[in-house]
Tab-separated table of C-alpha atoms and ligand atoms in Angstrom:
chain	number	residue	atom	x	y	z
A	108	UNK	CA	-15.000	29.417	4.218
A	109	UNK	CA	-13.933	26.731	1.772
A	110	UNK	CA	-11.436	27.558	-0.951
A	111	UNK	CA	-13.434	25.290	-3.252
A	112	UNK	CA	-16.416	26.988	-4.881
A	113	UNK	CA	-19.697	25.573	-6.106
A	114	UNK	CA	-18.370	25.964	-9.660
A	115	UNK	CA	-15.344	23.830	-8.760
A	116	UNK	CA	-17.574	20.980	-7.530
A	117	UNK	CA	-19.843	21.165	-10.556
A	118	UNK	CA	-16.832	21.121	-12.898
A	119	UNK	CA	-15.435	18.124	-11.027
A	120	UNK	CA	-18.696	16.170	-11.269
A	121	UNK	CA	-18.744	16.727	-15.043
A	122	UNK	CA	-15.165	15.543	-15.466
A	123	UNK	CA	-15.883	12.486	-13.313
A	124	UNK	CA	-18.969	11.615	-15.362
A	125	UNK	CA	-16.861	11.560	-18.544
A	126	UNK	CA	-14.115	9.461	-16.951
A	127	UNK	CA	-16.682	6.984	-15.583
A	128	UNK	CA	-18.013	6.292	-19.067
A	129	UNK	CA	-14.528	5.283	-20.194
A	130	UNK	CA	-13.793	3.222	-17.082
A	131	UNK	CA	-16.955	1.168	-17.434
A	132	UNK	CA	-15.777	-0.032	-20.845
A	133	UNK	CA	-12.261	-0.912	-19.704
A	134	UNK	CA	-11.614	-4.660	-19.443
A	135	UNK	CA	-8.593	-3.946	-17.201
A	136	UNK	CA	-10.901	-2.452	-14.609
A	137	UNK	CA	-10.273	-4.552	-11.500
A	138	UNK	CA	-12.927	-6.975	-10.244
A	139	UNK	CA	-12.034	-7.482	-6.574
A	140	UNK	CA	-9.376	-4.868	-5.769
A	141	UNK	CA	-9.921	-1.298	-4.630
A	142	UNK	CA	-9.313	1.227	-7.401
A	143	UNK	CA	-10.234	4.901	-7.815
A	144	UNK	CA	-13.830	5.642	-8.789
A	145	UNK	CA	-12.276	7.916	-11.431
A	146	UNK	CA	-8.812	9.370	-11.986
A	147	UNK	CA	-5.783	8.725	-9.835
A	148	UNK	CA	-5.191	6.792	-6.574
A	149	UNK	CA	-2.095	6.536	-4.396
A	150	UNK	CA	-1.565	5.760	-0.689
A	151	UNK	CA	-4.185	4.091	1.518
A	152	UNK	CA	-5.150	6.509	4.344
A	153	UNK	CA	-7.151	6.483	7.561
A	154	UNK	CA	-7.872	2.744	7.549
A	155	UNK	CA	-9.884	1.709	10.611
A	156	UNK	CA	-12.831	-0.268	11.890
A	157	UNK	CA	-15.393	1.842	13.722
A	158	UNK	CA	-18.552	0.416	15.294
A	159	UNK	CA	-18.296	-2.652	13.082
A	160	UNK	CA	-17.789	-0.837	9.763
A	161	UNK	CA	-14.463	-0.806	7.969
A	162	UNK	CA	-13.467	2.619	6.659
A	163	UNK	CA	-10.828	2.933	4.012
A	164	UNK	CA	-9.689	6.272	2.624
A	165	UNK	CA	-7.045	6.882	-0.002
A	166	UNK	CA	-5.145	9.577	-1.833
A	167	UNK	CA	-7.342	10.527	-4.750
A	168	UNK	CA	-7.251	12.908	-7.691
A	169	UNK	CA	-10.792	12.499	-9.011
A	170	UNK	CA	-10.449	14.443	-12.255
A	171	UNK	CA	-7.081	13.301	-13.575
A	172	UNK	CA	-5.662	9.763	-13.993
A	173	UNK	CA	-2.165	11.242	-14.179
A	174	UNK	CA	-2.326	12.809	-10.718
A	175	UNK	CA	-2.593	16.309	-9.329
A	176	UNK	CA	-3.776	17.755	-6.041
A	177	UNK	CA	-4.942	14.928	-3.770
A	178	UNK	CA	-8.184	14.577	-1.826
A	179	UNK	CA	-9.176	11.657	0.382
A	180	UNK	CA	-11.606	9.224	-1.246
A	181	UNK	CA	-13.698	7.105	1.099
A	182	UNK	CA	-14.893	3.494	0.847
A	183	UNK	CA	-16.772	1.492	3.485
A	184	UNK	CA	-17.301	-2.202	3.987
A	185	UNK	CA	-18.916	-4.599	6.426
A	186	UNK	CA	-16.818	-7.578	5.396
A	187	UNK	CA	-13.489	-6.236	3.990
A	188	UNK	CA	-14.420	-7.676	0.577
A	189	UNK	CA	-17.402	-5.707	-0.738
A	190	UNK	CA	-16.867	-1.945	-0.579
A	191	UNK	CA	-19.178	0.996	-1.176
A	192	UNK	CA	-17.786	4.169	-2.708
A	193	UNK	CA	-18.771	7.099	-0.471
A	194	UNK	CA	-18.549	10.849	-1.019
A	195	UNK	CA	-15.057	12.368	-1.044
A	196	UNK	CA	-14.056	12.740	2.611
A	197	UNK	CA	-11.385	15.458	2.605
A	198	UNK	CA	-10.575	18.062	-0.042
A	199	UNK	CA	-8.035	20.892	-0.162
A	200	UNK	CA	-10.467	23.444	1.219
A	201	UNK	CA	-8.195	25.454	3.513
A	202	UNK	CA	-5.095	27.538	2.991
A	203	UNK	CA	-3.044	25.169	5.206
A	204	UNK	CA	-3.649	22.290	2.741
A	205	UNK	CA	-4.299	24.148	-0.479
A	206	UNK	CA	-1.975	21.954	-2.567
A	207	UNK	CA	-3.136	18.629	-1.276
A	208	UNK	CA	-4.713	16.755	1.548
A	209	UNK	CA	-1.768	14.437	1.853
A	210	UNK	CA	-1.481	11.082	3.599
A	211	UNK	CA	-2.488	10.341	7.155
A	212	UNK	CA	-4.122	7.893	9.471
A	213	UNK	CA	-7.094	7.307	11.777
A	214	UNK	CA	-7.141	6.702	15.514
A	215	UNK	CA	-10.359	5.400	17.066
A	216	UNK	CA	-11.059	6.571	20.596
A	217	UNK	CA	-14.357	5.989	22.351
A	218	UNK	CA	-17.094	7.305	20.067
A	219	UNK	CA	-14.882	9.272	17.728
A	220	UNK	CA	-12.395	8.822	14.934
A	221	UNK	CA	-9.406	11.172	15.095
A	222	UNK	CA	-7.669	11.675	11.778
A	223	UNK	CA	-4.203	13.146	11.414
A	224	UNK	CA	-2.891	14.071	7.992
A	225	UNK	CA	-0.513	16.382	6.194
A	226	UNK	CA	-1.782	19.646	4.744
A	227	UNK	CA	0.505	20.323	1.787
A	228	UNK	CA	1.254	23.851	0.594
A	229	UNK	CA	3.440	24.552	-2.424
A	230	UNK	CA	4.009	28.269	-2.888
A	231	UNK	CA	4.658	29.523	-6.391
A	232	UNK	CA	7.965	31.200	-7.094
A	233	UNK	CA	11.580	30.254	-7.662
A	234	UNK	CA	11.776	27.702	-4.862
A	235	UNK	CA	13.603	24.363	-4.698
A	236	UNK	CA	10.729	22.802	-2.692
A	237	UNK	CA	13.215	20.936	-0.509
A	238	UNK	CA	14.624	23.728	1.653
A	239	UNK	CA	12.001	26.301	0.788
A	240	UNK	CA	8.689	26.912	-0.923
A	241	UNK	CA	6.772	24.112	0.773
A	242	UNK	CA	4.768	23.738	3.967
A	243	UNK	CA	3.635	20.469	5.440
A	244	UNK	CA	1.239	21.145	8.300
A	245	UNK	CA	-0.051	18.393	10.563
A	246	UNK	CA	-3.832	18.584	10.672
A	247	UNK	CA	-6.240	16.973	13.149
A	248	UNK	CA	-9.830	16.189	12.154
A	249	UNK	CA	-12.501	14.574	14.310
A	250	UNK	CA	-15.566	12.660	13.210
A	251	UNK	CA	-18.346	10.876	15.089
A	252	UNK	CA	-19.328	8.701	12.125
A	253	UNK	CA	-16.451	8.509	9.618
A	254	UNK	CA	-18.382	10.677	7.127
A	255	UNK	CA	-18.715	14.192	8.523
A	256	UNK	CA	-16.338	16.386	10.520
A	257	UNK	CA	-16.817	17.974	13.933
A	258	UNK	CA	-13.470	19.733	13.950
A	259	UNK	CA	-10.518	20.314	11.633
A	260	UNK	CA	-7.455	22.285	12.732
A	261	UNK	CA	-3.696	22.488	12.336
A	262	UNK	CA	-1.990	20.969	15.398
A	263	UNK	CA	1.643	21.270	14.286
A	264	UNK	CA	2.449	24.217	12.049
A	265	UNK	CA	5.153	23.803	9.512
A	266	UNK	CA	7.378	26.432	11.126
A	267	UNK	CA	7.256	24.589	14.463
A	268	UNK	CA	9.080	21.448	13.320
A	269	UNK	CA	12.685	21.047	14.550
A	270	UNK	CA	15.261	22.986	12.535
A	271	UNK	CA	17.341	19.980	11.366
A	272	UNK	CA	14.725	19.105	8.766
A	273	UNK	CA	13.903	20.212	5.255
A	274	UNK	CA	10.366	21.118	4.227
A	275	UNK	CA	9.561	17.406	3.898
A	276	UNK	CA	7.901	16.194	7.111
A	277	UNK	CA	4.680	14.262	6.690
A	278	UNK	CA	2.327	11.279	6.977
A	279	UNK	CA	1.401	11.137	10.699
A	280	UNK	CA	0.549	7.795	12.343
A	281	UNK	CA	-0.761	7.623	15.951
A	282	UNK	CA	-0.375	5.081	18.729
A	283	UNK	CA	-1.274	5.118	22.431
A	284	UNK	CA	0.914	3.917	25.289
A	285	UNK	CA	0.600	4.206	29.065
A	286	UNK	CA	-2.154	6.823	28.874
A	287	UNK	CA	-0.325	9.046	26.356
A	288	UNK	CA	-0.608	9.445	22.592
A	289	UNK	CA	2.305	9.440	20.187
A	290	UNK	CA	2.599	10.524	16.578
A	291	UNK	CA	5.266	9.241	14.183
A	292	UNK	CA	6.188	11.460	11.219
A	293	UNK	CA	8.440	10.731	8.247
A	294	UNK	CA	11.123	13.314	7.476
A	295	UNK	CA	13.997	14.377	5.270
A	296	UNK	CA	16.893	15.923	7.180
A	297	UNK	CA	18.796	18.935	5.880
A	298	UNK	CA	21.829	16.653	5.426
A	299	UNK	CA	19.623	14.449	3.180
A	300	UNK	CA	18.978	11.462	5.382
A	301	UNK	CA	15.602	10.028	6.282
A	302	UNK	CA	14.492	10.016	9.908
A	303	UNK	CA	11.328	9.308	11.944
A	304	UNK	CA	10.127	11.946	14.420
A	305	UNK	CA	8.001	11.347	17.482
A	306	UNK	CA	5.486	13.801	18.974
A	307	UNK	CA	3.547	13.299	22.199
A	308	UNK	CA	0.129	14.386	23.459
A	309	UNK	CA	-2.008	13.965	26.564
A	310	UNK	CA	-5.315	14.513	24.796
A	311	UNK	CA	-4.794	14.240	20.986
A	312	UNK	CA	-5.365	18.042	20.664
A	313	UNK	CA	-2.022	19.540	21.651
A	314	UNK	CA	1.283	18.011	20.645
A	315	UNK	CA	4.898	18.485	21.670
A	316	UNK	CA	8.081	17.214	20.091
A	317	UNK	CA	9.317	14.117	21.924
A	318	UNK	CA	12.400	13.014	19.988
A	319	UNK	CA	13.520	10.642	17.261
A	320	UNK	CA	11.945	7.211	16.893
A	321	UNK	CA	14.424	5.996	14.308
A	322	UNK	CA	17.641	7.825	13.518
A	323	UNK	CA	19.213	8.410	10.123
A	324	UNK	CA	21.359	5.583	8.795
A	325	UNK	CA	24.173	5.784	6.283
A	326	UNK	CA	22.663	3.470	3.650
A	327	UNK	CA	18.958	4.099	4.262
A	328	UNK	CA	18.162	6.933	1.870
A	329	UNK	CA	17.278	10.632	1.980
A	330	UNK	CA	13.561	10.586	2.809
A	331	UNK	CA	11.334	8.219	4.786
A	332	UNK	CA	7.645	8.404	3.900
A	333	UNK	CA	4.522	6.874	5.441
A	334	UNK	CA	5.841	5.563	8.775
A	335	UNK	CA	3.952	3.071	10.922
A	336	UNK	CA	4.792	1.654	14.358
A	337	UNK	CA	3.011	-1.161	16.231
A	338	UNK	CA	3.417	-4.132	18.525
A	339	UNK	CA	2.846	-7.570	17.086
A	340	UNK	CA	3.179	-10.972	18.735
A	341	UNK	CA	5.497	-9.687	21.467
A	342	UNK	CA	7.769	-7.636	19.171
A	343	UNK	CA	7.676	-4.091	17.807
A	344	UNK	CA	7.625	-3.256	14.121
A	345	UNK	CA	8.677	0.003	12.472
A	346	UNK	CA	7.529	0.173	8.882
A	347	UNK	CA	8.216	2.958	6.380
A	348	UNK	CA	8.884	3.775	2.736
A	349	UNK	CA	12.450	5.017	2.230
A	350	UNK	CA	13.569	6.836	-0.899
A	351	UNK	CA	17.141	6.763	-2.154
A	352	UNK	CA	18.361	3.241	-1.338
A	353	UNK	CA	20.992	1.702	-3.563
A	354	UNK	CA	19.931	-1.278	-5.647
A	355	UNK	CA	21.322	-4.634	-4.500
A	356	UNK	CA	21.357	-7.960	-6.345
A	357	UNK	CA	17.985	-9.256	-5.081
A	358	UNK	CA	16.853	-6.230	-3.079
A	359	UNK	CA	15.643	-2.672	-3.594
A	360	UNK	CA	15.001	-3.111	-7.294
A	361	UNK	CA	12.290	-0.458	-7.619
A	362	UNK	CA	12.805	3.308	-7.648
A	363	UNK	CA	11.495	3.558	-4.033
A	364	UNK	CA	11.123	0.863	-1.397
A	365	UNK	CA	8.937	-0.146	1.500
A	366	UNK	CA	10.107	-2.267	4.383
A	367	UNK	CA	10.386	-2.792	8.104
A	368	UNK	CA	12.527	-3.410	11.134
A	369	UNK	CA	11.489	-5.890	13.822
A	370	UNK	CA	12.802	-5.046	17.283
A	371	UNK	CA	12.155	-4.284	20.922
A	372	UNK	CA	10.808	-1.063	22.441
A	373	UNK	CA	11.661	0.355	25.817
A	374	UNK	CA	8.165	1.708	26.485
A	375	UNK	CA	9.202	3.920	29.387
A	376	UNK	CA	11.449	5.916	27.104
A	377	UNK	CA	9.699	5.040	23.806
A	378	UNK	CA	12.989	3.877	22.374
A	379	UNK	CA	12.969	1.363	19.574
A	380	UNK	CA	15.919	-0.949	18.992
A	381	UNK	CA	15.970	-2.965	15.745
A	382	UNK	CA	16.997	-6.609	16.141
A	383	UNK	CA	17.411	-7.474	12.488
A	384	UNK	CA	18.242	-5.734	9.231
A	385	UNK	CA	15.715	-3.754	7.179
A	386	UNK	CA	13.590	-6.120	5.075
A	387	UNK	CA	11.414	-5.343	2.109
A	388	UNK	CA	7.684	-5.945	2.356
A	389	UNK	CA	7.127	-6.730	-1.298
A	390	UNK	CA	9.468	-7.684	-4.130
A	391	UNK	CA	7.202	-6.985	-7.106
A	392	UNK	CA	7.083	-3.960	-9.384
A	393	UNK	CA	4.167	-2.144	-7.796
A	394	UNK	CA	4.116	-1.624	-4.071
A	395	UNK	CA	4.545	1.487	-1.912
A	396	UNK	CA	3.270	3.569	1.034
A	397	UNK	CA	1.296	0.881	2.896
A	398	UNK	CA	-0.630	1.518	6.084
A	399	UNK	CA	-1.754	-0.872	8.829
A	400	UNK	CA	-4.560	-0.800	11.396
A	401	UNK	CA	-5.826	-3.100	14.098
A	402	UNK	CA	-9.375	-4.250	13.494
A	403	UNK	CA	-11.953	-4.920	16.203
A	404	UNK	CA	-10.921	-8.586	16.378
A	405	UNK	CA	-7.297	-7.561	17.050
A	406	UNK	CA	-5.856	-8.423	13.637
A	407	UNK	CA	-3.079	-6.217	12.209
A	408	UNK	CA	-4.167	-5.557	8.624
A	409	UNK	CA	-2.094	-3.901	5.920
A	410	UNK	CA	-3.134	-2.281	2.673
A	411	UNK	CA	-0.517	-1.134	0.191
A	412	UNK	CA	-0.609	1.079	-2.848
A	413	UNK	CA	-0.184	-1.374	-5.745
A	414	UNK	CA	1.703	1.301	-7.619
A	415	UNK	CA	4.684	3.575	-7.366
A	416	UNK	CA	5.361	7.201	-8.153
A	417	UNK	CA	8.277	8.422	-10.246
A	418	UNK	CA	8.975	5.198	-12.129
A	419	UNK	CA	10.638	7.477	-14.700
A	420	UNK	CA	8.423	5.993	-17.380
A	421	UNK	CA	10.417	2.758	-17.162
A	422	UNK	CA	7.007	1.219	-16.791
A	423	UNK	CA	3.527	2.642	-17.186
A	424	UNK	CA	-0.148	1.895	-16.644
A	425	UNK	CA	-2.151	1.940	-19.876
A	426	UNK	CA	-5.380	2.398	-17.899
A	427	UNK	CA	-4.559	6.120	-17.967
A	428	UNK	CA	-6.177	6.071	-21.422
A	429	UNK	CA	-9.299	4.561	-19.864
A	430	UNK	CA	-9.773	7.254	-17.223
A	431	UNK	CA	-8.052	5.762	-14.168
A	432	UNK	CA	-4.694	4.752	-12.728
A	433	UNK	CA	-3.480	2.613	-9.807
A	434	UNK	CA	-5.114	0.397	-7.197
A	435	UNK	CA	-4.586	-0.971	-3.716
A	436	UNK	CA	-3.270	-4.447	-2.939
A	437	UNK	CA	-5.572	-6.950	-1.285
A	438	UNK	CA	-5.635	-6.350	2.463
A	439	UNK	CA	-3.118	-8.635	4.197
A	440	UNK	CA	-2.972	-9.882	7.756
A	441	UNK	CA	0.425	-9.466	9.421
A	442	UNK	CA	1.854	-11.758	12.099
A	443	UNK	CA	5.305	-12.435	13.472
A	444	UNK	CA	6.114	-16.144	13.604
A	445	UNK	CA	9.527	-17.485	14.644
A	446	UNK	CA	10.903	-13.961	14.411
A	447	UNK	CA	9.713	-13.483	10.793
A	448	UNK	CA	6.999	-11.200	9.488
A	449	UNK	CA	4.301	-13.147	7.634
A	450	UNK	CA	1.796	-11.558	5.260
A	451	UNK	CA	-1.297	-13.538	4.341
A	452	UNK	CA	-4.372	-12.567	2.321
A	453	UNK	CA	-7.432	-12.119	4.547
A	454	UNK	CA	-9.478	-15.343	4.763
A	455	UNK	CA	-12.610	-13.255	4.058
A	456	UNK	CA	-11.632	-13.346	0.383
A	457	UNK	CA	-12.515	-17.067	0.295
A	458	UNK	CA	-16.174	-16.020	0.273
A	459	UNK	CA	-15.848	-14.887	-3.353
A	460	UNK	CA	-14.352	-18.145	-4.586
A	461	UNK	CA	-16.505	-19.765	-7.281
A	462	UNK	CA	-15.818	-22.998	-9.209
A	463	UNK	CA	-12.837	-24.964	-7.999
A	464	UNK	CA	-10.397	-27.036	-10.054
A	465	UNK	CA	-7.961	-29.407	-8.429
A	466	UNK	CA	-4.988	-30.937	-10.160
A	467	UNK	CA	-2.224	-33.197	-8.982
A	468	UNK	CA	0.496	-33.347	-11.558
A	469	UNK	CA	3.893	-34.750	-12.074
A	470	UNK	CA	5.407	-32.176	-14.397
A	471	UNK	CA	8.287	-33.434	-16.386
A	472	UNK	CA	9.655	-31.648	-19.399
A	473	UNK	CA	8.511	-29.046	-21.842
A	474	UNK	CA	5.439	-26.827	-21.542
A	475	UNK	CA	2.845	-28.983	-19.894
A	476	UNK	CA	-0.640	-27.548	-20.294
A	477	UNK	CA	-2.856	-28.547	-17.417
A	478	UNK	CA	-6.320	-27.519	-18.562
A	479	UNK	CA	-6.145	-24.449	-16.360
A	480	UNK	CA	-6.856	-20.890	-17.178
A	481	UNK	CA	-6.239	-17.995	-14.880
A	482	UNK	CA	-7.721	-14.567	-15.226
A	483	UNK	CA	-9.881	-13.315	-12.366
A	484	UNK	CA	-8.831	-16.179	-10.150
A	485	UNK	CA	-6.813	-17.563	-7.295
A	486	UNK	CA	-4.202	-20.329	-7.603
A	487	UNK	CA	-2.799	-22.208	-4.650
A	488	UNK	CA	0.142	-24.379	-5.635
A	489	UNK	CA	1.953	-26.781	-3.313
A	490	UNK	CA	5.291	-28.140	-4.444
A	491	UNK	CA	6.008	-31.634	-3.129
A	492	UNK	CA	9.157	-31.629	-5.234
A	493	UNK	CA	10.626	-28.993	-7.517
A	494	UNK	CA	13.836	-28.873	-9.521
A	495	UNK	CA	15.873	-25.821	-10.423
A	496	UNK	CA	14.710	-24.078	-13.573
A	497	UNK	CA	11.008	-24.763	-12.998
A	498	UNK	CA	8.663	-22.252	-14.675
A	499	UNK	CA	5.023	-21.284	-14.527
A	500	UNK	CA	3.786	-19.369	-17.564
A	501	UNK	CA	0.555	-17.504	-16.987
A	502	UNK	CA	-1.694	-14.836	-18.419
A	503	UNK	CA	-0.287	-13.426	-21.655
A	504	UNK	CA	3.466	-13.580	-21.122
A	505	UNK	CA	4.297	-13.646	-17.403
A	506	UNK	CA	6.848	-16.212	-16.268
A	507	UNK	CA	7.433	-17.152	-12.636
A	508	UNK	CA	10.683	-19.080	-12.394
A	509	UNK	CA	12.373	-20.879	-9.540
A	510	UNK	CA	16.094	-21.436	-9.852
A	511	UNK	CA	18.717	-22.110	-7.181
A	512	UNK	CA	16.901	-20.397	-4.326
A	513	UNK	CA	15.747	-17.406	-6.394
A	514	UNK	CA	12.175	-16.780	-7.467
A	515	UNK	CA	11.822	-14.410	-10.385
A	516	UNK	CA	8.980	-12.811	-12.248
A	517	UNK	CA	9.292	-11.677	-15.865
A	518	UNK	CA	6.689	-9.904	-17.937
A	519	UNK	CA	6.699	-9.492	-21.681
A	520	UNK	CA	4.633	-6.846	-23.470
A	521	UNK	CA	1.809	-7.254	-20.960
A	522	UNK	CA	4.068	-5.704	-18.314
A	523	UNK	CA	3.962	-2.297	-20.075
A	524	UNK	CA	7.697	-1.885	-19.418
A	525	UNK	CA	7.932	-4.090	-16.311
A	526	UNK	CA	10.705	-6.563	-17.028
A	527	UNK	CA	12.314	-8.651	-14.271
A	528	UNK	CA	12.231	-8.818	-10.463
A	529	UNK	CA	13.719	-11.403	-8.091
A	530	UNK	CA	13.528	-12.503	-4.495
A	531	UNK	CA	15.847	-14.837	-2.600
A	532	UNK	CA	13.704	-17.523	-0.955
A	533	UNK	CA	16.001	-20.583	-0.535
A	534	UNK	CA	13.327	-23.238	-1.067
A	535	UNK	CA	9.978	-23.232	-2.834
A	536	UNK	CA	7.104	-24.900	-1.012
A	537	UNK	CA	3.995	-22.963	-1.894
A	538	UNK	CA	2.723	-20.169	-4.107
A	539	UNK	CA	-0.586	-18.418	-3.556
A	540	UNK	CA	-1.379	-16.284	-6.584
A	541	UNK	CA	-4.164	-13.710	-6.810
A	542	UNK	CA	-4.847	-12.696	-10.360
A	543	UNK	CA	-7.248	-9.906	-11.277
A	544	UNK	CA	-7.940	-8.374	-14.701
A	545	UNK	CA	-4.759	-6.263	-14.486
A	546	UNK	CA	-2.870	-7.376	-11.383
A	547	UNK	CA	-0.918	-10.286	-9.922
A	548	UNK	CA	-0.033	-10.778	-6.262
A	549	UNK	CA	2.156	-13.753	-5.446
A	550	UNK	CA	2.393	-14.876	-1.812
A	551	UNK	CA	5.384	-17.179	-1.434
A	552	UNK	CA	5.764	-20.008	1.136
A	553	UNK	CA	2.659	-19.132	3.145
A	554	UNK	CA	3.358	-15.393	3.304
A	555	UNK	CA	7.136	-15.311	3.880
A	556	UNK	CA	7.524	-13.049	0.822
A	557	UNK	CA	5.171	-11.258	-1.564
A	558	UNK	CA	5.538	-9.929	-5.113
A	559	UNK	CA	2.825	-7.560	-6.409
A	560	UNK	CA	2.621	-6.247	-9.943
A	561	UNK	CA	0.248	-4.679	-12.392
A	562	UNK	CA	-0.016	-6.486	-15.748
A	563	UNK	CA	-2.008	-5.644	-18.829
A	564	UNK	CA	-2.661	-8.832	-20.824
A	565	UNK	CA	-4.924	-8.860	-23.856
A	566	UNK	CA	-8.395	-10.176	-23.194
A	567	UNK	CA	-8.559	-13.987	-23.248
A	568	UNK	CA	-4.794	-14.525	-22.925
A	569	UNK	CA	-5.034	-16.548	-19.758
A	570	UNK	CA	-3.602	-20.021	-20.101
A	571	UNK	CA	-1.482	-21.630	-17.363
A	572	UNK	CA	1.451	-23.823	-18.441
A	573	UNK	CA	4.246	-25.499	-16.532
A	574	UNK	CA	7.750	-26.234	-17.709
A	575	UNK	CA	10.472	-28.210	-15.958
A	576	UNK	CA	10.297	-30.869	-13.280
A	577	UNK	CA	8.029	-30.770	-10.244
A	578	UNK	CA	5.456	-32.695	-8.284
A	579	UNK	CA	2.525	-30.330	-7.717
A	580	UNK	CA	-0.878	-30.002	-6.146
A	581	UNK	CA	-2.897	-27.116	-7.534
A	582	UNK	CA	-6.198	-25.640	-6.355
A	583	UNK	CA	-7.684	-22.987	-8.534
A	584	UNK	CA	-10.804	-20.911	-8.025
A	585	UNK	CA	-12.573	-18.465	-10.263
A	586	UNK	CA	-13.285	-15.328	-8.256
A	587	UNK	CA	-16.580	-13.444	-8.225
A	588	UNK	CA	-16.675	-9.772	-9.085
A	589	UNK	CA	-17.198	-7.534	-6.067
A	590	UNK	CA	-17.465	-4.196	-7.840
A	591	UNK	CA	-20.886	-2.990	-8.833
A	592	UNK	CA	-21.247	-1.446	-12.297
B	102	FRU	C1	3.685	8.654	-0.652
B	102	FRU	C2	3.394	10.138	-0.597
B	102	FRU	C3	3.260	10.637	0.830
B	102	FRU	C4	2.398	11.857	0.672
B	102	FRU	C5	1.447	11.434	-0.412
B	102	FRU	C6	0.978	12.538	-1.319
B	102	FRU	O1	3.300	8.085	-1.852
B	102	FRU	O2	4.396	10.867	-1.289
B	102	FRU	O3	4.487	10.891	1.476
B	102	FRU	O4	1.720	12.210	1.842
B	102	FRU	O5	2.145	10.456	-1.177
B	102	FRU	O6	0.045	12.058	-2.238
């Protein structure tokens, strides 16, 4: 028996209809990024390719752009570019998930998709919700088509987690090795350090605690959310979203972070050893809780939430007034090259390029306008030479500046509170910028670094200007809309 009644669903449909009317009129509605059909979106979930079709799910509060109790929305695609909005996939229908179908992942095996997610329960009363008052159950669901469920059951009950942890244990991600299945979970220890737990299974249906995949570290925060673990180009990668890191000069500038360790795994013991320090995945204002999957051609693809919770109103998203909030980044392909993680936009997105402009320019001096505009478009800029202090001004009041090995991004009023972020890059060779109605993603030096941010420029404020000294080659494409009204 579902906890959600017919009246609940009818009420929801009505609220969604009203929100949709507002969204359709919003010029900040994104043209080629995944956003919620209505209301609120956060983490990508359950991403997979099954029998040729890409399935993407995400945390979704259909009736409220300011958040609430999450469901899983569902989108499908044949090409990773054009997506169809499907019916809501999971909703808080059972007592073990009554306060939210939280984040989780998909594991394709033979003719089935196995989903694992966190059933969130928040009891009412005088609880602190860290040590008590909350349950986070690990739930298994099986589907033969990605749309309907054959089975849905709790496989790890909240009370069965090891005793060193608070109530915060969540976001399962599965991998298979040597005929066994493993599940990584993010956790907050009772002594307020983050840690990653490992469970093991012979059949995906029963699970036992196996140990710790990544131990607490002094300067790595109090909670690690949304873990991921995979092999890539002969190395292993552990990726997660830690909370509670201290800000450093050019690192960890947002309220919460996302990053990774590259290392080696002893697969007999399932022991991971990092080889390098923790690195951030994205240096912009809006990036969190990403998830990867391997597609049928063997590519490791990552989607991130182009947003962040708990920004303490330092910055906001004015689309809340238009019935929706947040979006996902473009999907990115990950590789490890010369020991470094590269992130590149999927080449599939070239199919929506329209008119092309090409410019070769020797920029020298003040504000050079180059007959370029940039709104729903893609800019690929190669720097044959660039001097310190070089600036690109784009959209309403965004400035990308290169100075002495630091790339910075500054927004004025169009940033809705977003001010200044930096990344240390040493030299500037290339920028690949994806601009949508209300977003900017900047891939730096062929995917060595990325900065993703939401921006809210007034309509028509879309000129591109250069300032400083540089020798440039620019390709710019208008991009076709992929969303259907
Ligand atoms: C990350 C997160 C996850 C959780 C989900 C709930 O943004 O907090 O840890 O499962 O969001 O929406």
